[in-house]
Amino acid sequence: MILAIETSCDDTCAAIMDGDRLSASIVSSQTEFHALYGGVVPEVASRHHLELVNPVIAEALEAAKVSLSEISRIAVTNRPGLIGALLVGVSTAKAIAYSLGVEFVAVSHLEGHIAANYLSPEPMEPPFVCLVASGGHTSIVMVHDYRRFDLLGQTLDDAAGEALDKGARLLGLGYPGGAEMDALAACGDPEYITFPVGLNKQGNLDFSFSGVKTALYYKLKKLGGEEIETHMADIAASYQASVVKALVGKTIAAAMANDCAQICLSGGVSANSELRRRLFEACDSQDIRLRIPPPELCTDNAAMIASAARYLSAIPFPEYLSIGAMASGGFAA
Ligand code: KG4
Ligand code: ZN
């Protein structure tokens, strides 16, 4: 029985997994607090995690109808993320593991997003290429099996969700703006403006979204108020199209280069309707199977951390007491 904790950014999450069955997944979002500032404020996030972590764990145990004494393994995200935010989860997990005398597992957030694909309703089996696109990360990973990964590409600057949120902000939309831009773009012309696609050379699987953001900034300056007002949806659609083009093109290229006929998507940006449509079309034309987990498993949650923890080795006592939180970091602990 696994109790998993995830506090890497602005969601306080706990989940219980009984063998291969997910029995509870609780997410307490702090979005409304950060919306006041137009982005996640690390110190505010840490303070909220401190207040929320115990009640969220209690809620998960209650929802799963499980007592702490039945837990045999504690899993926690320890990288990458906001240090202060991660530390709340890591310290809580250490304290629970120590007091119960049970196993402790440190999980990479990225590995968690990948492991969301192993959960019901449609569990996916490796090998597959996974695109993780959220407000914090944009990575393409070759998942050979449950324990073996190759990072094929990642963003060199902004994450895809961050680029959409910052673009939305320039357009005067709310925070986080990805979903609002998606809705606005639905009635716009994606060819109204041709925005640049970063690192668009064949074979390059890394991303760069800072150029498109700067291009939007200068475009808006040039266009002026009236044209922006009239063509708001067209501008949003064109901007979003550039981000989606990079995500789809590089993910398909990664699958083809690795002779892989399965693609999975994870992270909050996978809710984007244009990305889903374009990726389904592209996969269809290449005979690639595409799987996108339900939205609650794509955005940050602790179910994915529990899922990943099933395949990781526990860190013995007392070594786990010195496990730290890391702002960056990939797969191996
Ligand atoms: O995975 P997530 O919930 O948290 C992070 O780890 O960042 O992803 C949040 C990101 C935000 O940037 C948000 O704007 C984006 O996902 N997002 C969307 C949509 N819904 C959420 N981006 C584009 N289209 C959407 N429909
Ligand atoms: Zn995430």
Coordinates of C-alpha atoms and ligand atoms in Angstrom, one line a residue:
M1 CA 0.0 0.0 0.0
I2 CA 1.6 3.2 -1.2
L3 CA 1.0 6.7 0.1
A4 CA 2.3 9.3 -2.4
I5 CA 2.9 13.0 -1.9
E6 CA 3.5 15.6 -4.5
T7 CA 4.2 19.3 -3.8
S8 CA 6.6 20.3 -6.5
C9 CA 4.8 23.4 -7.7
D10 CA 1.4 24.9 -6.7
D11 CA -0.8 21.8 -6.1
T12 CA -0.7 19.9 -2.8
C13 CA -1.5 16.3 -3.7
A14 CA -1.7 12.9 -2.0
A15 CA -2.7 9.6 -3.3
I16 CA -3.1 6.0 -2.1
M17 CA -2.4 3.0 -4.3
D18 CA -3.2 -0.5 -3.2
G19 CA -1.1 -2.8 -5.5
D20 CA -2.1 -1.7 -9.0
R21 CA -5.4 -0.1 -7.9
L22 CA -5.6 3.6 -7.3
S23 CA -7.8 4.0 -4.3
A24 CA -7.6 7.8 -3.8
S25 CA -6.1 10.9 -5.4
I26 CA -6.6 14.3 -3.8
V27 CA -5.4 17.6 -5.3
S28 CA -5.7 20.9 -3.6
S29 CA -5.0 23.6 -6.1
Q30 CA -3.5 27.0 -5.1
T31 CA -4.2 28.6 -8.5
E32 CA -6.5 31.3 -7.1
F33 CA -3.8 32.6 -4.8
H34 CA -1.2 32.8 -7.5
A35 CA -3.6 34.3 -10.0
L36 CA -3.4 37.5 -8.0
Y37 CA 0.3 37.8 -9.1
G38 CA -0.1 36.4 -12.6
G39 CA 2.2 33.4 -11.9
V40 CA 3.3 31.0 -9.2
V41 CA 5.1 32.8 -6.3
P42 CA 7.4 30.2 -4.8
E43 CA 7.3 31.5 -1.2
V44 CA 3.5 31.6 -1.3
A45 CA 3.4 28.1 -2.7
S46 CA 5.6 26.7 0.1
R47 CA 3.5 28.3 2.8
H48 CA 0.3 26.9 1.4
H49 CA 1.8 23.5 1.1
L50 CA 2.7 23.6 4.8
E51 CA -0.9 24.4 5.7
L52 CA -2.4 21.9 3.3
V53 CA -0.1 18.8 3.3
N54 CA -1.5 17.1 6.4
P55 CA -5.2 17.7 5.7
V56 CA -4.7 16.5 2.1
I57 CA -3.0 13.3 3.3
A58 CA -5.8 12.8 5.8
E59 CA -8.4 13.3 3.1
A60 CA -6.7 10.7 0.8
L61 CA -6.5 8.2 3.6
E62 CA -10.2 8.8 4.4
A63 CA -11.2 8.5 0.8
A64 CA -9.3 5.2 0.4
K65 CA -10.7 4.0 3.8
V66 CA -7.2 3.2 4.9
S67 CA -5.4 4.0 8.1
L68 CA -1.7 5.1 8.2
S69 CA -0.7 1.8 9.9
E70 CA -1.7 0.0 6.7
I71 CA 0.8 2.0 4.5
S72 CA 3.9 0.0 3.6
R73 CA 5.7 2.6 1.3
I74 CA 5.9 6.4 1.2
A75 CA 6.6 7.9 -2.2
V76 CA 7.4 11.6 -2.7
T77 CA 8.4 13.9 -5.5
N78 CA 11.9 15.3 -4.7
R79 CA 12.8 16.8 -8.1
P80 CA 12.6 18.8 -10.2
G81 CA 10.5 21.7 -8.9
L82 CA 10.4 24.7 -6.5
I83 CA 12.9 23.9 -3.7
G84 CA 10.7 25.3 -0.9
A85 CA 7.6 23.6 -2.2
L86 CA 9.4 20.2 -2.7
L87 CA 10.9 20.4 0.8
V88 CA 7.5 20.4 2.4
G89 CA 6.5 17.1 0.7
V90 CA 10.0 15.6 1.2
S91 CA 10.1 16.5 5.0
T92 CA 6.6 15.2 5.5
A93 CA 7.3 11.9 3.7
K94 CA 10.5 11.4 5.7
A95 CA 8.7 12.0 9.0
I96 CA 5.9 9.6 8.1
A97 CA 8.3 6.9 6.8
Y98 CA 10.5 7.2 9.9
S99 CA 7.6 7.2 12.4
L100 CA 5.9 4.2 10.7
G101 CA 9.2 2.4 10.0
V102 CA 8.2 1.9 6.3
E103 CA 9.9 2.2 2.9
F104 CA 10.8 5.6 1.4
V105 CA 10.9 6.2 -2.3
A106 CA 12.1 9.4 -4.0
V107 CA 10.4 10.1 -7.4
S108 CA 11.2 12.4 -10.2
H109 CA 8.2 14.5 -11.2
L110 CA 9.0 13.8 -14.8
E111 CA 9.0 10.1 -14.2
G112 CA 5.6 10.6 -12.5
H113 CA 4.1 12.3 -15.5
I114 CA 5.3 9.3 -17.6
A115 CA 3.8 6.8 -15.1
A116 CA 0.4 8.5 -15.3
N117 CA 0.1 6.5 -18.5
Y118 CA 0.3 3.2 -16.6
L119 CA -2.9 3.9 -14.7
S120 CA -6.5 3.0 -15.6
P121 CA -8.8 3.5 -17.5
E122 CA -6.5 2.6 -20.4
P123 CA -3.1 1.5 -19.0
M124 CA -0.3 1.8 -21.5
E125 CA 2.7 -0.5 -21.7
P126 CA 6.1 0.6 -22.8
P127 CA 7.8 1.1 -25.2
F128 CA 6.4 4.5 -26.1
V129 CA 7.5 8.0 -26.7
C130 CA 6.1 10.4 -24.1
L131 CA 5.7 14.1 -24.6
V132 CA 5.4 15.8 -21.2
A133 CA 4.2 19.4 -21.7
S134 CA 3.1 21.5 -18.8
G135 CA 3.7 24.9 -17.2
G136 CA 7.0 23.7 -15.8
H137 CA 8.4 21.2 -18.3
T138 CA 8.5 20.3 -22.0
S139 CA 10.3 17.0 -22.6
I140 CA 10.3 14.2 -25.0
V141 CA 11.2 10.9 -23.5
M142 CA 11.8 7.4 -25.0
V143 CA 10.3 5.0 -22.5
H144 CA 11.9 1.7 -23.2
D145 CA 10.4 -0.1 -20.2
Y146 CA 9.1 0.8 -16.7
R147 CA 12.7 1.5 -15.5
R148 CA 14.6 2.6 -18.5
F149 CA 14.3 6.0 -20.1
D150 CA 16.1 8.2 -22.6
L151 CA 15.6 11.9 -22.6
L152 CA 15.4 12.8 -26.3
G153 CA 14.7 16.5 -26.1
Q154 CA 13.6 19.2 -23.8
T155 CA 13.0 23.0 -23.8
L156 CA 16.1 25.2 -23.6
D157 CA 14.1 28.1 -22.2
D158 CA 10.4 28.4 -21.5
A159 CA 8.1 25.4 -21.1
A160 CA 5.2 25.1 -23.6
G161 CA 2.6 25.9 -21.0
E162 CA 4.6 28.8 -19.8
A163 CA 4.9 30.1 -23.4
L164 CA 1.1 29.9 -23.7
D165 CA 0.5 31.5 -20.4
K166 CA 2.9 34.4 -21.1
G167 CA 1.4 34.8 -24.6
A168 CA -2.1 34.9 -23.0
R169 CA -0.9 37.5 -20.6
L170 CA 0.4 39.7 -23.4
L171 CA -3.1 39.4 -24.9
G172 CA -4.6 40.5 -21.7
L173 CA -6.2 37.1 -20.8
G174 CA -6.4 35.7 -17.3
Y175 CA -4.0 33.4 -15.5
P176 CA -3.2 30.6 -16.2
G177 CA -3.9 31.6 -19.8
G178 CA -3.3 28.3 -21.7
A179 CA -7.0 27.2 -21.5
E180 CA -8.3 30.7 -22.2
M181 CA -6.0 31.0 -25.3
D182 CA -7.2 27.6 -26.4
A183 CA -10.9 28.7 -26.2
L184 CA -10.2 32.0 -27.9
A185 CA -8.1 30.4 -30.7
A186 CA -10.9 28.0 -31.5
C187 CA -12.6 30.8 -33.5
G188 CA -9.5 32.3 -34.9
D189 CA -7.4 31.9 -38.1
P190 CA -4.1 30.2 -37.3
E191 CA -2.6 31.5 -40.5
Y192 CA -3.3 35.2 -39.8
I193 CA 0.3 35.7 -38.6
T194 CA 3.2 33.3 -39.2
F195 CA 5.0 33.1 -35.9
P196 CA 8.5 31.5 -35.7
V197 CA 8.9 27.9 -34.6
G198 CA 12.0 27.5 -32.4
L199 CA 14.9 25.1 -33.3
N200 CA 13.0 24.0 -36.3
K201 CA 15.8 22.1 -37.9
Q202 CA 15.3 18.4 -38.8
G203 CA 16.6 16.1 -36.2
N204 CA 16.6 18.6 -33.4
L205 CA 14.3 17.4 -30.7
D206 CA 14.9 20.3 -28.3
F207 CA 12.4 23.1 -27.9
S208 CA 12.7 26.9 -27.6
F209 CA 9.7 29.1 -27.0
S210 CA 11.3 32.4 -26.1
G211 CA 11.4 33.5 -29.8
V212 CA 7.7 33.1 -30.4
K213 CA 7.0 35.0 -27.2
T214 CA 9.2 37.9 -28.2
A215 CA 7.7 37.8 -31.7
L216 CA 4.2 38.2 -30.2
Y217 CA 5.4 41.1 -28.0
Y218 CA 6.7 43.1 -31.0
K219 CA 3.8 42.1 -33.2
L220 CA 1.3 43.5 -30.7
K221 CA 3.3 46.8 -30.5
K222 CA 3.2 47.1 -34.3
L223 CA -0.4 46.2 -34.8
G224 CA -1.9 48.7 -32.4
G225 CA -5.1 48.7 -30.4
E226 CA -7.8 48.5 -33.0
E227 CA -6.4 45.7 -35.1
I228 CA -5.6 43.7 -31.9
E229 CA -9.1 44.1 -30.7
T230 CA -10.6 43.0 -34.1
H231 CA -8.2 40.1 -34.6
M232 CA -7.7 38.9 -31.0
A233 CA -8.8 35.3 -31.9
D234 CA -6.7 35.2 -35.0
I235 CA -3.6 36.3 -33.1
A236 CA -4.2 33.8 -30.4
A237 CA -4.8 31.0 -32.9
S238 CA -1.6 31.9 -34.8
Y239 CA 0.5 32.1 -31.6
Q240 CA -0.9 28.8 -30.3
A241 CA -0.3 27.2 -33.7
S242 CA 3.4 27.9 -33.5
V243 CA 3.7 26.2 -30.1
V244 CA 1.6 23.2 -31.2
K245 CA 3.5 22.8 -34.4
A246 CA 6.8 22.5 -32.5
L247 CA 5.2 19.9 -30.0
V248 CA 3.6 17.8 -32.7
G249 CA 6.5 17.9 -35.2
K250 CA 9.2 17.0 -32.7
T251 CA 7.1 14.3 -31.0
I252 CA 6.3 12.5 -34.3
A253 CA 9.9 12.9 -35.4
A254 CA 11.1 11.3 -32.1
A255 CA 8.7 8.3 -32.5
M256 CA 9.8 7.8 -36.1
A257 CA 13.5 8.1 -35.3
N258 CA 13.1 5.5 -32.6
D259 CA 10.9 3.2 -34.6
C260 CA 8.2 3.5 -32.0
A261 CA 4.5 3.0 -32.8
Q262 CA 3.1 4.4 -29.6
I263 CA 3.0 8.0 -28.3
C264 CA 1.7 9.2 -24.9
L265 CA 1.0 12.7 -23.7
S266 CA 1.1 14.1 -20.2
G267 CA 1.2 17.4 -18.5
G268 CA -1.5 20.2 -18.4
V269 CA -0.9 21.3 -22.0
S270 CA -2.3 18.0 -23.2
A271 CA -5.7 19.5 -22.5
N272 CA -5.1 21.8 -25.5
S273 CA -7.7 21.0 -28.2
E274 CA -5.4 22.1 -31.1
L275 CA -2.6 19.9 -29.8
R276 CA -4.9 16.9 -29.5
R277 CA -6.4 17.4 -32.9
R278 CA -3.1 17.9 -34.7
L279 CA -1.3 15.1 -32.9
F280 CA -4.2 12.6 -33.5
E281 CA -4.1 13.6 -37.2
A282 CA -0.3 13.2 -37.4
C283 CA -0.4 9.8 -35.5
D284 CA -3.2 8.6 -37.7
S285 CA -1.3 9.3 -40.9
Q286 CA 1.8 7.5 -39.5
D287 CA 0.0 4.5 -38.0
I288 CA 1.1 5.5 -34.6
R289 CA -1.1 4.8 -31.6
L290 CA -1.8 7.9 -29.4
R291 CA -2.9 7.8 -25.8
I292 CA -3.8 10.7 -23.7
P293 CA -4.7 10.0 -20.0
P294 CA -7.8 11.7 -18.5
P295 CA -7.2 15.4 -17.6
E296 CA -7.0 14.7 -13.9
L297 CA -4.0 12.4 -14.5
C298 CA -2.4 14.8 -17.0
T299 CA -2.2 17.8 -14.6
D300 CA -0.1 17.5 -11.4
N301 CA -1.3 14.8 -9.1
A302 CA 0.1 12.3 -6.6
A303 CA -1.5 9.2 -8.3
M304 CA 1.2 9.4 -11.0
I305 CA 3.9 9.6 -8.2
A306 CA 2.4 6.4 -6.6
S307 CA 2.3 4.8 -10.0
A308 CA 6.0 5.5 -10.7
A309 CA 6.9 4.4 -7.1
R310 CA 5.8 0.9 -7.9
Y311 CA 8.8 0.4 -10.2
L312 CA 11.5 2.1 -8.0
S313 CA 13.7 0.8 -5.3
A314 CA 13.2 2.1 -1.8
I315 CA 16.0 4.1 -0.2
P316 CA 16.9 2.3 3.1
F317 CA 17.0 4.0 6.5
P318 CA 18.9 6.0 7.5
E319 CA 20.1 7.0 4.0
Y320 CA 16.7 8.5 3.0
L321 CA 17.0 11.0 5.8
S322 CA 19.7 12.8 3.8
I323 CA 17.7 12.8 0.5
G324 CA 17.3 16.4 -0.6
A325 CA 14.9 18.4 -2.8
M326 CA 16.4 19.4 -6.2
A327 CA 15.3 22.3 -8.4
S328 CA 16.5 20.4 -11.5
G329 CA 17.3 16.8 -12.1
G330 CA 16.2 13.9 -14.3
F331 CA 15.5 10.3 -13.6
A332 CA 18.1 8.7 -11.4
A333 CA 17.9 9.7 -7.7
Ligands
KG4_1 O1 0.7 20.0 -15.5 P1 0.1 21.3 -15.0 O2 -1.2 21.3 -14.4 O3 1.1 22.0 -14.0 C1 2.5 22.1 -14.2 O4 3.2 21.2 -13.8 O5 2.9 23.2 -14.8 O6 0.1 22.3 -16.3 C2 -0.3 23.6 -16.3 C3 -0.2 24.2 -17.6 C4 -0.4 25.7 -17.6 O7 0.7 26.4 -18.3 C5 -1.7 25.9 -18.4 O8 -1.8 27.1 -19.1 C6 -1.6 24.7 -19.3 O9 -1.1 23.7 -18.5 N1 -3.0 24.4 -19.8 C7 -3.3 24.5 -21.1 C8 -4.7 24.1 -21.3 N2 -5.1 23.8 -20.0 C9 -4.1 23.9 -19.2 N3 -2.6 24.9 -22.2 C10 -3.2 24.9 -23.4 N4 -4.5 24.6 -23.6 C11 -5.3 24.2 -22.6 N5 -6.5 23.8 -22.8
ZN2 ZN 3.9 18.6 -13.7

